[in-house]
XYZ file of C-alpha atoms in Angstrom:
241
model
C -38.316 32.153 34.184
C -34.591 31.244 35.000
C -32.123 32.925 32.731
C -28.922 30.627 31.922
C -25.918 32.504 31.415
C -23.948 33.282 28.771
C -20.979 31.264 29.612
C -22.904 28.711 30.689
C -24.645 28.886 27.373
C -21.210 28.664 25.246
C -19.874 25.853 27.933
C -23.022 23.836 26.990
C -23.055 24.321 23.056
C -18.902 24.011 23.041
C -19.767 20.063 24.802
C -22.602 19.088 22.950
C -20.015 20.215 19.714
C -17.165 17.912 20.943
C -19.308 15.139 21.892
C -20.815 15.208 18.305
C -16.868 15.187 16.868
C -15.961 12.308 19.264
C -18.636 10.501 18.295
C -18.187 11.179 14.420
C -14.420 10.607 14.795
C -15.285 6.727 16.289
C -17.842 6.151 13.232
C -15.110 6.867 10.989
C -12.587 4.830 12.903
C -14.989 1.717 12.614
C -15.868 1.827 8.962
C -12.332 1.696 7.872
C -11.498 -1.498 6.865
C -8.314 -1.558 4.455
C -4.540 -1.233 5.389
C -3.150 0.092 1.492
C 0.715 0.242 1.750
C 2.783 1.305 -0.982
C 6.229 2.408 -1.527
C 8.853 3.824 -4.507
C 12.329 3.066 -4.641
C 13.534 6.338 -6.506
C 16.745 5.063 -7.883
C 15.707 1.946 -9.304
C 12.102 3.233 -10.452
C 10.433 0.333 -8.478
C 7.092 1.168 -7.445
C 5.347 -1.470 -5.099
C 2.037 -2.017 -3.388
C -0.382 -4.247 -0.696
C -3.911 -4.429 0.898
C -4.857 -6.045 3.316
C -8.506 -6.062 5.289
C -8.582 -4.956 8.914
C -10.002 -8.017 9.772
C -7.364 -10.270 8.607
C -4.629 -12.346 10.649
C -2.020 -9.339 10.993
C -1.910 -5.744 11.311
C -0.308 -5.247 8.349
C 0.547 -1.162 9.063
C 3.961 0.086 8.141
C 5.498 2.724 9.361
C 6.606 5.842 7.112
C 9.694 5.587 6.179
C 12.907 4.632 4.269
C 13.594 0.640 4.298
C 15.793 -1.771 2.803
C 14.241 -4.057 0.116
C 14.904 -7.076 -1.445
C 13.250 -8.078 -4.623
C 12.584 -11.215 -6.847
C 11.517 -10.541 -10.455
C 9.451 -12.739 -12.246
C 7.722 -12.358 -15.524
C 8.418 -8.456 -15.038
C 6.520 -8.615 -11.556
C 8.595 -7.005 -8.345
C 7.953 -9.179 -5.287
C 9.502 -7.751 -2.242
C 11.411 -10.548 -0.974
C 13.001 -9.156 2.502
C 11.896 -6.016 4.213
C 14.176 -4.378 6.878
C 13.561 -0.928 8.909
C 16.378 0.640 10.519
C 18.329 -2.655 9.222
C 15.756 -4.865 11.476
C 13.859 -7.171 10.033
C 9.839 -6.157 9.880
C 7.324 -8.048 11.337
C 3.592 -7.853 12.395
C 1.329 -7.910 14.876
C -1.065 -10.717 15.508
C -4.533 -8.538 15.629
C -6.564 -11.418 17.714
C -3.528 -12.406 20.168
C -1.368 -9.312 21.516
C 0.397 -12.342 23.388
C 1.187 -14.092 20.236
C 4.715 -13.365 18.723
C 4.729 -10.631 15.539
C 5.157 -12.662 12.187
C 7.946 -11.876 10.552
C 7.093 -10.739 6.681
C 6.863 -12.777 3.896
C 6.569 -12.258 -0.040
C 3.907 -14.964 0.134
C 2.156 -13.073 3.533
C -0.927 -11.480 3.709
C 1.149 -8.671 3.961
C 3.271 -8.960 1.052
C 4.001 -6.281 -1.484
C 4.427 -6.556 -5.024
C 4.584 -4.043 -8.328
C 6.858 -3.097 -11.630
C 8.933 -0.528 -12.757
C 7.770 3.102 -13.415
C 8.726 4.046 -16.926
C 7.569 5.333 -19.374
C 8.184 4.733 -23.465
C 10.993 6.801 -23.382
C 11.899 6.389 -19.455
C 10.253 9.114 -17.921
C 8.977 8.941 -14.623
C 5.917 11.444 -13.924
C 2.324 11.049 -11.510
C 0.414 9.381 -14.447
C 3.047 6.716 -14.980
C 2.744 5.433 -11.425
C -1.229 5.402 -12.009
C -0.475 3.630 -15.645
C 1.298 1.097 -13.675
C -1.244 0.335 -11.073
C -3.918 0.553 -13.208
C -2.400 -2.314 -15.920
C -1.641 -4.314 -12.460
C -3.930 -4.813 -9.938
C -7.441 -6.224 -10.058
C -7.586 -7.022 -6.328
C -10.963 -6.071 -3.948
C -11.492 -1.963 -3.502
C -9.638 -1.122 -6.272
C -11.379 1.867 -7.375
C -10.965 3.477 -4.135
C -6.868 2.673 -3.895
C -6.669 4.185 -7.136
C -8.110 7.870 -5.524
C -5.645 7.417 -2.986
C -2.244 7.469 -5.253
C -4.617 9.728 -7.260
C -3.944 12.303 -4.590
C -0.545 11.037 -3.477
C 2.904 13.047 -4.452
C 4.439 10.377 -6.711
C 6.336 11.113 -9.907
C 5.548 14.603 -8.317
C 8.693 16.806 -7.320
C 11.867 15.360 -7.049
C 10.404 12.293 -8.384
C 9.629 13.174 -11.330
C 12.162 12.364 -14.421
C 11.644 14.010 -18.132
C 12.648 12.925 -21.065
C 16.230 14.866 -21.843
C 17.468 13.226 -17.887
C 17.105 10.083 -18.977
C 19.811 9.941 -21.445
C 20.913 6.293 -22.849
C 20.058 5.037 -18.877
C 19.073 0.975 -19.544
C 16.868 0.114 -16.709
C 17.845 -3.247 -15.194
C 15.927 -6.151 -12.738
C 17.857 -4.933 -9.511
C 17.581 -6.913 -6.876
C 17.907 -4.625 -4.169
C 17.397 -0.999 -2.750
C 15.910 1.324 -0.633
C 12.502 2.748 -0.564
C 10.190 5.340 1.084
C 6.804 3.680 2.035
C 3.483 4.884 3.679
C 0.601 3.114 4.950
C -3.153 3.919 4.601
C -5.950 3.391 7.196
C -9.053 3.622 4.990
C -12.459 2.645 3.789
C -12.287 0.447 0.481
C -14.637 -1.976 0.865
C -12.118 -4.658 0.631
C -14.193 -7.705 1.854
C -17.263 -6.448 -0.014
C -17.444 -8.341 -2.959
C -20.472 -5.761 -4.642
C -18.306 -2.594 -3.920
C -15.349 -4.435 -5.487
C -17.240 -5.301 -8.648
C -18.503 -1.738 -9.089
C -14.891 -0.097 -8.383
C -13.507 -2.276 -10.735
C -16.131 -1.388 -13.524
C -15.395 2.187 -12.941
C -11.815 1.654 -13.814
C -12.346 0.652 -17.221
C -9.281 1.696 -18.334
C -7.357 -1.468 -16.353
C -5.520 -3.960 -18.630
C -2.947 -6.765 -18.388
C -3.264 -8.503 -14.831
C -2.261 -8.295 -10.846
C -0.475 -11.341 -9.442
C -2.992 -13.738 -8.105
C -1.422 -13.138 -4.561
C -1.221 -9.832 -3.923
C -3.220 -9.228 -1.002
C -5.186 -12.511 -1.253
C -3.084 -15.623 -1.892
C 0.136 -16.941 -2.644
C 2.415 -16.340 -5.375
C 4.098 -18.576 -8.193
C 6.967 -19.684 -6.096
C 4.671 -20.868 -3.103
C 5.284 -24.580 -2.228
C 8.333 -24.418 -4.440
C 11.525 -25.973 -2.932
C 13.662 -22.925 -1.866
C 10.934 -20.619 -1.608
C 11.222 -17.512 -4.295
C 14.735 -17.808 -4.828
C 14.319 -21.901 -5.564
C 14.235 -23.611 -9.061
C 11.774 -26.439 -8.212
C 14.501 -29.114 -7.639
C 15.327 -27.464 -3.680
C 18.095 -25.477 -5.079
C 18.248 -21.499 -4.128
C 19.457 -19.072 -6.585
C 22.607 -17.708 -6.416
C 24.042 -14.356 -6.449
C 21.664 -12.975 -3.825
């Protein structure tokens, strides 16, 4: 009987190994089916958020980093109303038509991204009030599983984080711009399955109050509104901006 050899032994184990992590590494690549992007702007406490499915219009994926916001407040509610990255304005990707042109974003978009201010009773900023916030917020598909995920993140951790004696007499205002630090998730969530929605959301028990009906999904107050989110129903824009 043929012996093999040992290297050819370990040479033969070592592929059958990498073929098994290739192969692993594509399952998980396929099942993931949620783009969660969220971002805090530090020096006005603003603390934003969107989902989106994989299988939607756009590739809603953001790059890390610092960009330039604009925001419209309404009934306490932070829509981001202009998004720029290295002062250029963001746009997406069509996912079906690489020959298509990116769409620029939108408040309104499938890609939109929308929150409150992080504070708490006595304006402190720590992990749990970012979780507070998100919790009393959103009630959009996967949201059980978007909650483990800023469960794990670093916000109000670190230099984020703002006690009680820093805050002083500060009186936190509806700013209507800034800069923030966003990341994007690629990850499983179940976000078009409306069973695995239902059950996350019944394991978050603690939610109250209520998302925007948008976020992530549909459109928001202002949409079909003369003058878009700065407009005041009769075509007019807001001023000031």
């Amino acid at each position: 009987m043929k012996r093999w050899k040992p290297w050819v032994l370990l040479l033969t184990v070592l592929a059958l190994a990498l073929s098994a992590t290739a192969a692993w590494a594509q399952e998980t690549e396929d099942e993931e089916d949620t783009v969660f992007n969220f971002g805090y702007d530090s020096e006005n406490k603003v603390f934003v958020w969107g989902s989106s499915s994989t299988e939607g219009t756009l590739d809603c994926t953001l790059a890390a980093g610092t960009y330039q916001v604009q925001y419209v407040t309404i009934d306490g509610t932070f829509y981001v109303d202009g998004l720029l990255f290295d002062s250029q304005p963001v746009t997406f990707p069509s996912r079906d038509d690489e020959a298509a042109e990116p769409a620029p974003y939108t408040a309104e978009g499938e890609c939109g991204l929308s929150g409150g201010v992080v504070s708490g009773p006595n304006g402190q900023v720590n992990h749990g009030m970012f979780m507070k916030l998100f919790n009393s917020m959103f009630k959009g598909p996967g949201r059980g599983c978007l909650v483990r995920h800023l469960a794990q993140s670093d916000l109000g951790k670190g230099d984020q984080q703002v006690r009680v004696p820093e805050v002083g007499d500060e009186v936190i205002t509806q700013p209507e711009s800034g800069d923030m630090d966003i990341q994007s998730i690629l990850t499983k969530c179940g976000l078009t399955d409306d069973e695995e929605t239902e059950d996350a959301e019944q394991t978050e028990s603690e939610a109250t109050g209520g998302r925007p009906d948008h976020a992530g999904k549909g459109k928001p107050p202002w949409a079909g509104r003369p003058g878009g989110p700065n407009g005041n129903g009769n075509g007019e824009g807001r001023s000031g901006r």
